[in-house]
PDB file of C-alpha atoms in Angstrom:
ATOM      1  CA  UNK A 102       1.451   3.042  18.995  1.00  0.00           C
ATOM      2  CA  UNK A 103       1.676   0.724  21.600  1.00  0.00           C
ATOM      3  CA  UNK A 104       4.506  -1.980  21.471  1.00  0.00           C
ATOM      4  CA  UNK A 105       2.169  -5.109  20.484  1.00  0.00           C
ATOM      5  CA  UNK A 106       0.643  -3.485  17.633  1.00  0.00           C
ATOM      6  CA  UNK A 107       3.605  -2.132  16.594  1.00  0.00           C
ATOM      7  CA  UNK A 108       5.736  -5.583  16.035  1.00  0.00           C
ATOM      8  CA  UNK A 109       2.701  -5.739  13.096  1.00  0.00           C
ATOM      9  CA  UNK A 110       3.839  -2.551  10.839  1.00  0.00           C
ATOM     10  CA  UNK A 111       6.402  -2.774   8.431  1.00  0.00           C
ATOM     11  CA  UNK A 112       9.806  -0.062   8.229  1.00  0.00           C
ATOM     12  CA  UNK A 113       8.572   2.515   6.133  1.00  0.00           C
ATOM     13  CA  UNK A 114      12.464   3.128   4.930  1.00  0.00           C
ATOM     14  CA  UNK A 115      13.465  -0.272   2.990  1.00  0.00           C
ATOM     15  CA  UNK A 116      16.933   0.916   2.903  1.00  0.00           C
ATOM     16  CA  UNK A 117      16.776   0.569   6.627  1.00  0.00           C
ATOM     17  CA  UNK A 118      15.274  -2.819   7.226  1.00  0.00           C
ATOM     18  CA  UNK A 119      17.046  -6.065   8.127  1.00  0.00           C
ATOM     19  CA  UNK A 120      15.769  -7.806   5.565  1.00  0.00           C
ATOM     20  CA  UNK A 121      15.756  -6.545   2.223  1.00  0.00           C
ATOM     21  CA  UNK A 122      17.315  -3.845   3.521  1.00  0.00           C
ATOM     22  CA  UNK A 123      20.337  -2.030   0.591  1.00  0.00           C
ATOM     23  CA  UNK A 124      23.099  -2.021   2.802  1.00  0.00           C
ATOM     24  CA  UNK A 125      26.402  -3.669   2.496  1.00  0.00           C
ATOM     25  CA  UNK A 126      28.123  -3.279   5.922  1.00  0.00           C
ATOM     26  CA  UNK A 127      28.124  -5.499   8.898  1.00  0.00           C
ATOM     27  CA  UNK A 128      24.719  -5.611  10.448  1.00  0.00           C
ATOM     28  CA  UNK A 129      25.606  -4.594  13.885  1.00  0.00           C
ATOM     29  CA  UNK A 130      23.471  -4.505  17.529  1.00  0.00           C
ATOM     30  CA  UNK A 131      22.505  -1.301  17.033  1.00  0.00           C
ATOM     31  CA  UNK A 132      20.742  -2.035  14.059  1.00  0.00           C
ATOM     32  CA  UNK A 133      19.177  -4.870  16.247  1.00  0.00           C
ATOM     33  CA  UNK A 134      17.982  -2.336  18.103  1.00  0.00           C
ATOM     34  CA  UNK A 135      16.698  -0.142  15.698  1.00  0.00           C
ATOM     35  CA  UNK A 136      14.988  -3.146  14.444  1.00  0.00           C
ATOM     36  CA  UNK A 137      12.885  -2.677  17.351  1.00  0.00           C
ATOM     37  CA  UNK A 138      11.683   0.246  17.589  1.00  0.00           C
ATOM     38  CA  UNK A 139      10.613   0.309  13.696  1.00  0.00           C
ATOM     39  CA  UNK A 140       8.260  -2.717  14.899  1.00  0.00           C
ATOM     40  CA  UNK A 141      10.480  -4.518  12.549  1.00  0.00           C
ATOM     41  CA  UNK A 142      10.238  -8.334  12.406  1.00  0.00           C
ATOM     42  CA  UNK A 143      13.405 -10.926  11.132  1.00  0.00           C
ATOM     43  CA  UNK A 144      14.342 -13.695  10.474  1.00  0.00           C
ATOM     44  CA  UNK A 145      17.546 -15.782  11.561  1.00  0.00           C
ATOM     45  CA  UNK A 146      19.003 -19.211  10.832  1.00  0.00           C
ATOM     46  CA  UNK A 147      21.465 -21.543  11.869  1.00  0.00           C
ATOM     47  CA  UNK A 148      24.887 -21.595   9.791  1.00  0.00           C
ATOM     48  CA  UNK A 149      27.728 -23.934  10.450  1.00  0.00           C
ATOM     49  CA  UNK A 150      30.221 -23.674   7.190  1.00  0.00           C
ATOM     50  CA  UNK A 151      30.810 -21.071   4.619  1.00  0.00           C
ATOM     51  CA  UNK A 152      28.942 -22.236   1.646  1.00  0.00           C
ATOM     52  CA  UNK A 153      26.032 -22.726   3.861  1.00  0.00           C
ATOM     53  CA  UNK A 154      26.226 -19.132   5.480  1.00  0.00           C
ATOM     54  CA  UNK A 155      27.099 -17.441   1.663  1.00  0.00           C
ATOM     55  CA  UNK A 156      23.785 -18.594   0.982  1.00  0.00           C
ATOM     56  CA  UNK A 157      21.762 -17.079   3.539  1.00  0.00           C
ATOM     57  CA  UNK A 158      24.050 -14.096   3.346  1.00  0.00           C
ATOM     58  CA  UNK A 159      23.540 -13.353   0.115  1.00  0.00           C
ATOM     59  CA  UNK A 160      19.226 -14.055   0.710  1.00  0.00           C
ATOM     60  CA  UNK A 161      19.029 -11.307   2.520  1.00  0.00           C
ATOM     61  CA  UNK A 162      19.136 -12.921   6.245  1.00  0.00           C
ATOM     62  CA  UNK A 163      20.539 -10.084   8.326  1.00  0.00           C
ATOM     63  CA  UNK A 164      21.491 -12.452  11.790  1.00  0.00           C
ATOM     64  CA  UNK A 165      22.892 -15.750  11.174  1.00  0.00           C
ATOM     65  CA  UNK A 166      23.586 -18.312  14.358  1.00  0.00           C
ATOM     66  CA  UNK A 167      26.571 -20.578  14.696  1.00  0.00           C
ATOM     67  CA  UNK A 168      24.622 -22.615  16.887  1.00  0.00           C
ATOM     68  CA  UNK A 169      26.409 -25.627  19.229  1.00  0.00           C
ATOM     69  CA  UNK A 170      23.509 -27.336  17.582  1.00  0.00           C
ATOM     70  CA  UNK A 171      25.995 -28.031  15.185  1.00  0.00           C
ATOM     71  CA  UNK A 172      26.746 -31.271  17.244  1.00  0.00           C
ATOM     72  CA  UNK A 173      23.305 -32.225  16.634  1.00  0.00           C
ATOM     73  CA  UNK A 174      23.267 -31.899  13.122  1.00  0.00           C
ATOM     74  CA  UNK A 175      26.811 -31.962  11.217  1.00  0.00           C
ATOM     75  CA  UNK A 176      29.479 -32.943  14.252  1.00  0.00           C
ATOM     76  CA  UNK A 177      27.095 -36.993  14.758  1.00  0.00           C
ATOM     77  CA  UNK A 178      26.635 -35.853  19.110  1.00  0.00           C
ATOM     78  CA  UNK A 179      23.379 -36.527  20.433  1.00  0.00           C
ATOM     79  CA  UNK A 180      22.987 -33.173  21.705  1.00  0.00           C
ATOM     80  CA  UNK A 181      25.070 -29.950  22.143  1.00  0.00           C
ATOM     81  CA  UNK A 182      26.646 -30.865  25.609  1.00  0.00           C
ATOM     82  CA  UNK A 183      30.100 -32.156  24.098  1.00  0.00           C
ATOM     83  CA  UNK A 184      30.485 -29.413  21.245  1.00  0.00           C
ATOM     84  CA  UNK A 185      33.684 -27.819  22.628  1.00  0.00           C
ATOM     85  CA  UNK A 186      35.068 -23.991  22.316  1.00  0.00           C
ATOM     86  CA  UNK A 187      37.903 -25.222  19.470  1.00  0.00           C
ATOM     87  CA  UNK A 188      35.165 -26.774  17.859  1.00  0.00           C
ATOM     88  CA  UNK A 189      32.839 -23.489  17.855  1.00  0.00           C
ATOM     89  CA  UNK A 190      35.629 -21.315  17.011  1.00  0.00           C
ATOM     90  CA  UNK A 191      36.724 -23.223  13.693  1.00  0.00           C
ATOM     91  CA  UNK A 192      33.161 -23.113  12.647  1.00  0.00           C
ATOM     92  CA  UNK A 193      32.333 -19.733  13.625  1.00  0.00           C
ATOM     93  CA  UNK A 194      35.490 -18.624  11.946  1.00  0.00           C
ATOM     94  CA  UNK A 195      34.296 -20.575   8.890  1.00  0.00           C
ATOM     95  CA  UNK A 196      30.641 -18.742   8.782  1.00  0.00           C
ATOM     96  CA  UNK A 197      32.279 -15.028   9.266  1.00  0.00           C
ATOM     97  CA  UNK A 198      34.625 -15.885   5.957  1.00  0.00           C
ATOM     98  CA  UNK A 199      31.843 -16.988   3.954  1.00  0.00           C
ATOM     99  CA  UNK A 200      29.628 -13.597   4.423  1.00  0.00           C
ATOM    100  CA  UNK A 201      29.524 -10.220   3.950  1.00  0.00           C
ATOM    101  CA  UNK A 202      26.375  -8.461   5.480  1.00  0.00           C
ATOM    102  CA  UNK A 203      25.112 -10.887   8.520  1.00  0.00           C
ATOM    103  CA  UNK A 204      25.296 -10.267  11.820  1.00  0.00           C
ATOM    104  CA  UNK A 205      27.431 -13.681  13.261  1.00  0.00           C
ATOM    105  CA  UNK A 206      26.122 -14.362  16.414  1.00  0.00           C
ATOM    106  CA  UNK A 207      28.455 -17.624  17.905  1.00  0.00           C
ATOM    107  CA  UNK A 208      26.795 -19.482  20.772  1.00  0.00           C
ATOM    108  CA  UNK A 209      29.421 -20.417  23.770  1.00  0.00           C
ATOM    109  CA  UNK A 210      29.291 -24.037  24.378  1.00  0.00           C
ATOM    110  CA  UNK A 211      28.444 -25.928  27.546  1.00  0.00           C
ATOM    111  CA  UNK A 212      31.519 -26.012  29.693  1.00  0.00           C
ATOM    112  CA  UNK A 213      32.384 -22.411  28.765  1.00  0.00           C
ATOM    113  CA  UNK A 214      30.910 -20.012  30.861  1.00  0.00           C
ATOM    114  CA  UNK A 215      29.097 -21.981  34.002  1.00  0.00           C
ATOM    115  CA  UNK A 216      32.364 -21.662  36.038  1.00  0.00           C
ATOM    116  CA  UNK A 217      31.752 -17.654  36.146  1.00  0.00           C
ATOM    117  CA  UNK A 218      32.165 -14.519  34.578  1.00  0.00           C
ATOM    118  CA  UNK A 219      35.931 -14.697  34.083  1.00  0.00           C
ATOM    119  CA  UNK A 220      35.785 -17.904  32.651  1.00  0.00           C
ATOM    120  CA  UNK A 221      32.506 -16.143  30.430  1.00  0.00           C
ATOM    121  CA  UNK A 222      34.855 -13.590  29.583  1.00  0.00           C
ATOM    122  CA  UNK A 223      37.831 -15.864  28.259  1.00  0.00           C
ATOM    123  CA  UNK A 224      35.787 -17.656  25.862  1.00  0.00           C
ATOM    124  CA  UNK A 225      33.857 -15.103  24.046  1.00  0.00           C
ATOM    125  CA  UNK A 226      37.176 -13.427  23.846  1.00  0.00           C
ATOM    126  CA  UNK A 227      38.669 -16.535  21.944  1.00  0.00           C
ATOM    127  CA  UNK A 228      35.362 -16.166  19.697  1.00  0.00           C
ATOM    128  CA  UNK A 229      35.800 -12.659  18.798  1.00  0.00           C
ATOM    129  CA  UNK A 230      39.072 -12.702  18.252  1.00  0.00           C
ATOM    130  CA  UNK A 231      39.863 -15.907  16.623  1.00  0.00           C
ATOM    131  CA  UNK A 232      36.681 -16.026  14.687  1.00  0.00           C
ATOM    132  CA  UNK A 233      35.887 -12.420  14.529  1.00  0.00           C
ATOM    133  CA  UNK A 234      32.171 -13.016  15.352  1.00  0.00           C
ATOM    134  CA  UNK A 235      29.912  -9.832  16.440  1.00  0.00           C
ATOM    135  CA  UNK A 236      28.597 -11.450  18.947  1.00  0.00           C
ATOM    136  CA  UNK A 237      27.944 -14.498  21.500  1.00  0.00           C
ATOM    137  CA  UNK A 238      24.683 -16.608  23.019  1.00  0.00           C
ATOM    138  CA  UNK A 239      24.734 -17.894  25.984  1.00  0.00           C
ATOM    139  CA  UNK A 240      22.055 -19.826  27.841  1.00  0.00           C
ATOM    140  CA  UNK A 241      20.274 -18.822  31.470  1.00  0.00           C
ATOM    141  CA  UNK A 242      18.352 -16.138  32.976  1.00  0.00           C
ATOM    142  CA  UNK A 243      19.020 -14.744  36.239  1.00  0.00           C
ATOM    143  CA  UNK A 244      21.787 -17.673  36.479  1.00  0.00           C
ATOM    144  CA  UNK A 245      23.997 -16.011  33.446  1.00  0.00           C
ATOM    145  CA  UNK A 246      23.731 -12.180  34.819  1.00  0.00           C
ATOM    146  CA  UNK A 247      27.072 -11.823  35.957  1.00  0.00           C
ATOM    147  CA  UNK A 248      28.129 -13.162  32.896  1.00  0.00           C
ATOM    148  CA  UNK A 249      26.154 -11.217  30.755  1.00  0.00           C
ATOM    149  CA  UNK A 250      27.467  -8.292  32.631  1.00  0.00           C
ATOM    150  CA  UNK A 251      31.358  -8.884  32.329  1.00  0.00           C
ATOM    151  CA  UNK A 252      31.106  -9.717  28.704  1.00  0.00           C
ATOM    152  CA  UNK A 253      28.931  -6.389  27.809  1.00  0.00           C
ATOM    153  CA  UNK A 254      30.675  -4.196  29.941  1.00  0.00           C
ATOM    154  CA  UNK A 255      34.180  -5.770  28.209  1.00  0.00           C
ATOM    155  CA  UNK A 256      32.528  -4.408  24.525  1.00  0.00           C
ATOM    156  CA  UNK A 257      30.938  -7.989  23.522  1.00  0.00           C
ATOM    157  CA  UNK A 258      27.387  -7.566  22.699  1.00  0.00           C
ATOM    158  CA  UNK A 259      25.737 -10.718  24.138  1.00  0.00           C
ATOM    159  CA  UNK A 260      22.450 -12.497  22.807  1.00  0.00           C
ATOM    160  CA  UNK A 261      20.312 -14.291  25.441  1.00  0.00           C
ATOM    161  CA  UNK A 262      18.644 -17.446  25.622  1.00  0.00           C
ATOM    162  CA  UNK A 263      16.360 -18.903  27.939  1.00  0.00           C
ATOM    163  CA  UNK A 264      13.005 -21.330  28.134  1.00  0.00           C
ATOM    164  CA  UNK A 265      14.367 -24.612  26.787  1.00  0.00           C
ATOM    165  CA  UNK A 266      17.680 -24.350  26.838  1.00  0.00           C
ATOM    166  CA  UNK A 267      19.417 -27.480  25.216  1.00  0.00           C
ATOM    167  CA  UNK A 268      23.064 -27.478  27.093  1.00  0.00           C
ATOM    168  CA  UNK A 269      20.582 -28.417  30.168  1.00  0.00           C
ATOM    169  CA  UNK A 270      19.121 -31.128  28.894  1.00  0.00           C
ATOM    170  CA  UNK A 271      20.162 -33.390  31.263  1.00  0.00           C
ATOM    171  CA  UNK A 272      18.522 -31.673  33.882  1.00  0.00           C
ATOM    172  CA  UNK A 273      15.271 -30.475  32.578  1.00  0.00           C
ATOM    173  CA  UNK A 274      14.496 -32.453  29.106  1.00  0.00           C
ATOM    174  CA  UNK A 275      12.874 -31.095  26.076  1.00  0.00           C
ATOM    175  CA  UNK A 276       9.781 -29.597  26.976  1.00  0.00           C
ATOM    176  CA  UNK A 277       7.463 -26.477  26.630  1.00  0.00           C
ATOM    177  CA  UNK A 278       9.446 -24.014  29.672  1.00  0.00           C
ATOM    178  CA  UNK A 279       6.951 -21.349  31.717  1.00  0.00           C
ATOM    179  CA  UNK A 280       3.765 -23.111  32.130  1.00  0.00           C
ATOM    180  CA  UNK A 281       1.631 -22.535  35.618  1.00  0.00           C
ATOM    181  CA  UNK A 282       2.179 -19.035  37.163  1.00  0.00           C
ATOM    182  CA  UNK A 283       5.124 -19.827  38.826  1.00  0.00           C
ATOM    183  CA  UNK A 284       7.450 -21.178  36.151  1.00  0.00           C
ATOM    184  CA  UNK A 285       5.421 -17.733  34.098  1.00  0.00           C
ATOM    185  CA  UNK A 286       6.393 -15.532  36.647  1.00  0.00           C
ATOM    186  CA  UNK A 287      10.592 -17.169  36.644  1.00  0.00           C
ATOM    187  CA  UNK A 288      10.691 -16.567  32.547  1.00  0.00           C
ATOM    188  CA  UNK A 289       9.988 -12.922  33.432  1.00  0.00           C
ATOM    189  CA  UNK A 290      12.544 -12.572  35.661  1.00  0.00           C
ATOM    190  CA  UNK A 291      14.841 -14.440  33.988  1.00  0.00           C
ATOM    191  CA  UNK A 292      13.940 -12.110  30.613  1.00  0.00           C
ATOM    192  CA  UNK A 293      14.322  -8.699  32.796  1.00  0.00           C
ATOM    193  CA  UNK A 294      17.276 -10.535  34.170  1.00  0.00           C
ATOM    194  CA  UNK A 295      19.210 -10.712  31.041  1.00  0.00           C
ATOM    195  CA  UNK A 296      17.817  -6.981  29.610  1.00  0.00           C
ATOM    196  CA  UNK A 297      19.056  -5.326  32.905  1.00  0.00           C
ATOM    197  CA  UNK A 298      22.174  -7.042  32.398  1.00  0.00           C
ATOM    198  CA  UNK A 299      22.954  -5.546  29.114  1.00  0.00           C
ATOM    199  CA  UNK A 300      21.703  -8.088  26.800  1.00  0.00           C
ATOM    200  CA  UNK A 301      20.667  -7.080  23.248  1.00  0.00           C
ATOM    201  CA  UNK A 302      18.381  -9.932  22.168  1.00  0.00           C
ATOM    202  CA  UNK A 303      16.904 -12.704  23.932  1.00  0.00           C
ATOM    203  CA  UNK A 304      16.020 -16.367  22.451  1.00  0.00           C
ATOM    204  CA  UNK A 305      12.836 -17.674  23.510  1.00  0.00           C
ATOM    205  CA  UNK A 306      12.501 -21.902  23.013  1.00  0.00           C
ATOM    206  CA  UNK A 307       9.922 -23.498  23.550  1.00  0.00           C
ATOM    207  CA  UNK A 308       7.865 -21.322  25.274  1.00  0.00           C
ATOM    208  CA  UNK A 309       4.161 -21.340  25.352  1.00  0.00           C
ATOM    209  CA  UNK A 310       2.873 -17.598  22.948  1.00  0.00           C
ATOM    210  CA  UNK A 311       0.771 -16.297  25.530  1.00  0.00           C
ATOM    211  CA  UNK A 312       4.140 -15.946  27.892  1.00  0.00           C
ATOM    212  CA  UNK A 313       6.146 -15.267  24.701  1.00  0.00           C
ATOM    213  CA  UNK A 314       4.013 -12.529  23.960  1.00  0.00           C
ATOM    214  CA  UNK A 315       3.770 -10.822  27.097  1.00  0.00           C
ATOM    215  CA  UNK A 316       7.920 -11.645  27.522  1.00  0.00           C
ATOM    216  CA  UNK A 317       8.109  -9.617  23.950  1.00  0.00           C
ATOM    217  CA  UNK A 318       5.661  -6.165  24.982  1.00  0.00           C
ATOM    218  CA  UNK A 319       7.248  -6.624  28.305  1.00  0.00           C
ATOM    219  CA  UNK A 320      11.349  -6.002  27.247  1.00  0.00           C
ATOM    220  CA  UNK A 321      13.012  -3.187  25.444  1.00  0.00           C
ATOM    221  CA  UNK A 322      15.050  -5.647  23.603  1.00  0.00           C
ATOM    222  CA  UNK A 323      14.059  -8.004  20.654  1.00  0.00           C
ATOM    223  CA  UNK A 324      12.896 -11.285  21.894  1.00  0.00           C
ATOM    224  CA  UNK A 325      13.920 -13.947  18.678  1.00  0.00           C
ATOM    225  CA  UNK A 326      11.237 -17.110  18.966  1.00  0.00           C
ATOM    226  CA  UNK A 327      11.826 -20.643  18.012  1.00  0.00           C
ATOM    227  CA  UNK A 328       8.595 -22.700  19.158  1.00  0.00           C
ATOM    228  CA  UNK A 329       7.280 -19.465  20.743  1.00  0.00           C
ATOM    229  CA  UNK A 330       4.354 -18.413  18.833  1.00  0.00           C
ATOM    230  CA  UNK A 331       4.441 -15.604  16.241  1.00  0.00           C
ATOM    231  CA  UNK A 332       4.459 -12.703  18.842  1.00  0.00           C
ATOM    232  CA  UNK A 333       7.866 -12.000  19.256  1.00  0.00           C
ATOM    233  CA  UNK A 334      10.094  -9.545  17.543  1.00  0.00           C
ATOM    234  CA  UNK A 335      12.659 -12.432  15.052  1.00  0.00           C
ATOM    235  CA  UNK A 336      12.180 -16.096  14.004  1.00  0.00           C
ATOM    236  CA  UNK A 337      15.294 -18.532  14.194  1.00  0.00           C
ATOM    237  CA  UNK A 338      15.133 -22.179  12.567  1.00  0.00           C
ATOM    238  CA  UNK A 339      17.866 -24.546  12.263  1.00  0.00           C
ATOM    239  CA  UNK A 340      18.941 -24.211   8.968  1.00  0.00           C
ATOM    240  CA  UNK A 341      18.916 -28.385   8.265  1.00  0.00           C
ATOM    241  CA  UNK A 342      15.318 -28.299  10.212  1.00  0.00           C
ATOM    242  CA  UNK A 343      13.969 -25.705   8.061  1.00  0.00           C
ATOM    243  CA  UNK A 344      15.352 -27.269   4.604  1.00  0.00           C
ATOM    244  CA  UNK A 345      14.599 -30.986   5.565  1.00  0.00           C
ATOM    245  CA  UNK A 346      17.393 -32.151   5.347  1.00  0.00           C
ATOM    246  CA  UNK A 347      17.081 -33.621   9.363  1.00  0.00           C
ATOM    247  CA  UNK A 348      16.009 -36.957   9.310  1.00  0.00           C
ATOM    248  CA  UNK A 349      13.245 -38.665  11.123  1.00  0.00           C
ATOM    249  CA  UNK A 350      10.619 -36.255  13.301  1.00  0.00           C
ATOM    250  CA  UNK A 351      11.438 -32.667  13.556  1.00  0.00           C
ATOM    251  CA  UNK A 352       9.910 -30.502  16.171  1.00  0.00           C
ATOM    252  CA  UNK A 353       6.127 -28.852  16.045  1.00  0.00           C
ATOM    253  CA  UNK A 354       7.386 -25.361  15.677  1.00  0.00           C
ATOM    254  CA  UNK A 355       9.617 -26.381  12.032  1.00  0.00           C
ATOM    255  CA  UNK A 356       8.210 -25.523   9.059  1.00  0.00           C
ATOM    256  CA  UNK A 357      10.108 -27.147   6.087  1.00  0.00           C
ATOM    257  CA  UNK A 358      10.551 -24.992   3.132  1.00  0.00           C
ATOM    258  CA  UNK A 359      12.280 -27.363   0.777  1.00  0.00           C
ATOM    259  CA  UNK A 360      13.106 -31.467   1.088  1.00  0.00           C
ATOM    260  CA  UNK A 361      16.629 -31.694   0.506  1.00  0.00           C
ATOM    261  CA  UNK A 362      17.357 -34.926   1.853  1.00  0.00           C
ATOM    262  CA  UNK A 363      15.050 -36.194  -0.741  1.00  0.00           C
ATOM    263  CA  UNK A 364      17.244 -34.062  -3.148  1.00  0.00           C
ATOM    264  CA  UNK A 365      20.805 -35.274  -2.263  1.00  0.00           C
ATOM    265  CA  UNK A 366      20.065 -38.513  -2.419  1.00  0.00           C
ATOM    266  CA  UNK A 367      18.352 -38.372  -5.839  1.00  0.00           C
ATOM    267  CA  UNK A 368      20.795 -36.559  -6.460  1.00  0.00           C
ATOM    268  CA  UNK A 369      23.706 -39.333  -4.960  1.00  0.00           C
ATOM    269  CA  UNK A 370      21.892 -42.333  -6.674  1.00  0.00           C
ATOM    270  CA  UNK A 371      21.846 -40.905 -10.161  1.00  0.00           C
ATOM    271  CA  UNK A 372      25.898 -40.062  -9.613  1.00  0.00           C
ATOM    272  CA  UNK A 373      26.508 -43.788  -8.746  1.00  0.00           C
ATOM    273  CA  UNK A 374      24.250 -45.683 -11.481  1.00  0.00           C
ATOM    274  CA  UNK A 375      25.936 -43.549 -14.279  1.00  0.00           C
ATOM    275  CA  UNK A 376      29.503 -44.161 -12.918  1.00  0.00           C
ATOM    276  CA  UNK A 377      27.977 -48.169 -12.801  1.00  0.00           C
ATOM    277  CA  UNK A 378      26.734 -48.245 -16.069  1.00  0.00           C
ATOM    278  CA  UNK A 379      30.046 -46.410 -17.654  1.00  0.00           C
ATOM    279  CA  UNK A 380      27.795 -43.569 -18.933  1.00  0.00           C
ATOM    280  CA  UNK A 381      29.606 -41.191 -16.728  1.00  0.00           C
ATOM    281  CA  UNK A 382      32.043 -39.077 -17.609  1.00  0.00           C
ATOM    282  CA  UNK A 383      31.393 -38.580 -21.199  1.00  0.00           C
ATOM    283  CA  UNK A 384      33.185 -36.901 -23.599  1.00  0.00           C
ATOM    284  CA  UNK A 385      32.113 -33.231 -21.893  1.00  0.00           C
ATOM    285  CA  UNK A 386      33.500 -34.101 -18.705  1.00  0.00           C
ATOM    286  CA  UNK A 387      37.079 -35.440 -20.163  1.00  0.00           C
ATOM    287  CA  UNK A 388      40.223 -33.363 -20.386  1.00  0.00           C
ATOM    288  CA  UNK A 389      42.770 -33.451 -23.440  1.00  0.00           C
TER     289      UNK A 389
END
């Protein structure tokens, strides 16, 4: 069965899978990995507290993300770049208390690894340690080896990420990463890069699915898609994306499974006009 068609069949041992899968322990790399070569497909979101992540915990979602997008959507930034390593240590720490099953993967924020390997090193340390994550994202290609490297060799599995990669915003914009040969033939060497480096998983953003694809039958690893095209090996979302509660446009790639901005503040006005009109509490929501 050849790698492509594979990514298509479903685990023929449910007790196995990632999702829906029986177990109780820790999902861990290895079961990443497994993942794999099963032709297994799953699904990962975003999680910033521990209400939040208890939620998707407990639905089944074997990877969950504390993503520096967190600036973005619960710290007010404009984009990741000032999300700091304090900052993704309280909430990572947060997210591992609240679940039970997930993988926590805990991206390292800009600032945090460019300097080099040791610097790499330092701060995944802090996030495995102080927030007892399984594991770390960082951003880059053939740029990040070194610091893939270090960290792996050290015993801290490291997750990947390249295409659009948002702590580089300044310098390259959000836009579709790896079209015209050459900018194709970089996102392979930058994916190989990363694998060879000791990598378990690789994020793909906002790459075209044509590269995507051949990125994902290419590597031995699980490529994880977000605006990639429905090739690769896991989906992630931001969680706020994929429930609407973002406001204003959301990317092409989102899908929105629920409207919960519309919810809360339904929800919000109905709290205020009974308080207004005296008809809340009542007698069921007094103590005597």
């Amino acid at each position: 069965m050849t790698q492509l068609s594979a990514a298509h069949t479903k685990p023929s041992d449910g007790s196995k899978a990632l999702y829906g899968g029986k177990g109780t322990r820790r999902i861990t790399v290895r079961d990443i990995a497994l993942a794999k070569e099963r032709g297994e497909k799953w699904p990962m979101l975003t999680a910033y507290d521990a209400m939040t992540a208890s939620v998707f915990d407990e639905s089944g979602i074997p990877v969950i993300l504390v993503g520096d997008s967190a600036g973005n959507c619960h710290l007010g930034y404009d984009t990741t770049v000032p999300v700091t390593l304090d900052e993704m240590s309280m909430l990572s720490a947060a997210v591992v208390r609240g679940t039970r099953r997930s993988l926590i993967v805990a991206d390292l924020p800009f600032g945090s690894y460019q300097e080099g390997p040791v610097q790499a090193l330092r701060s995944a340390t802090r996030l495995v340690k102080e927030a007892g994550v399984g594991a770390v994202k960082l951003e880059g290609g053939e740029r990040s080896h070194e610091q893939i490297r270090l960290l792996v060799e050290s015993g801290i599995p490291v997750m990947a990420h390249i295409g659009l990669t948002p702590q580089s915003v300044n310098a390259m914009g959000y836009r579709v990463q790896g079209r015209g040969e050459e900018a194709a033939q970089q996102m392979l060497r930058d994916a190989k890069a990363v694998q060879d480096a000791g990598a378990f998983a690789v994020v793909l953003e906002l790459v075209p699915a044509e590269l995507a694809a051949e990125v994902t039958r290419t590597l031995q690893i699980p490529t994880v898609g977000i605006g990639a095209g429905a090739e690769t090996d896991a989906q992630v979302l931001v969680w706020t994306d994929m429930l609407g509660l973002t406001s204003g446009r959301v990317p092409k790639f989102v899908k929105q499974y629920a409207d919960l901005r519309q919810v809360m503040t339904d929800a919000a006005k109905s709290f205020a006009e009974d308080v207004v009109a005296g008809t809340f509490p009542q007698e069921e929501h007094s103590v005597h």
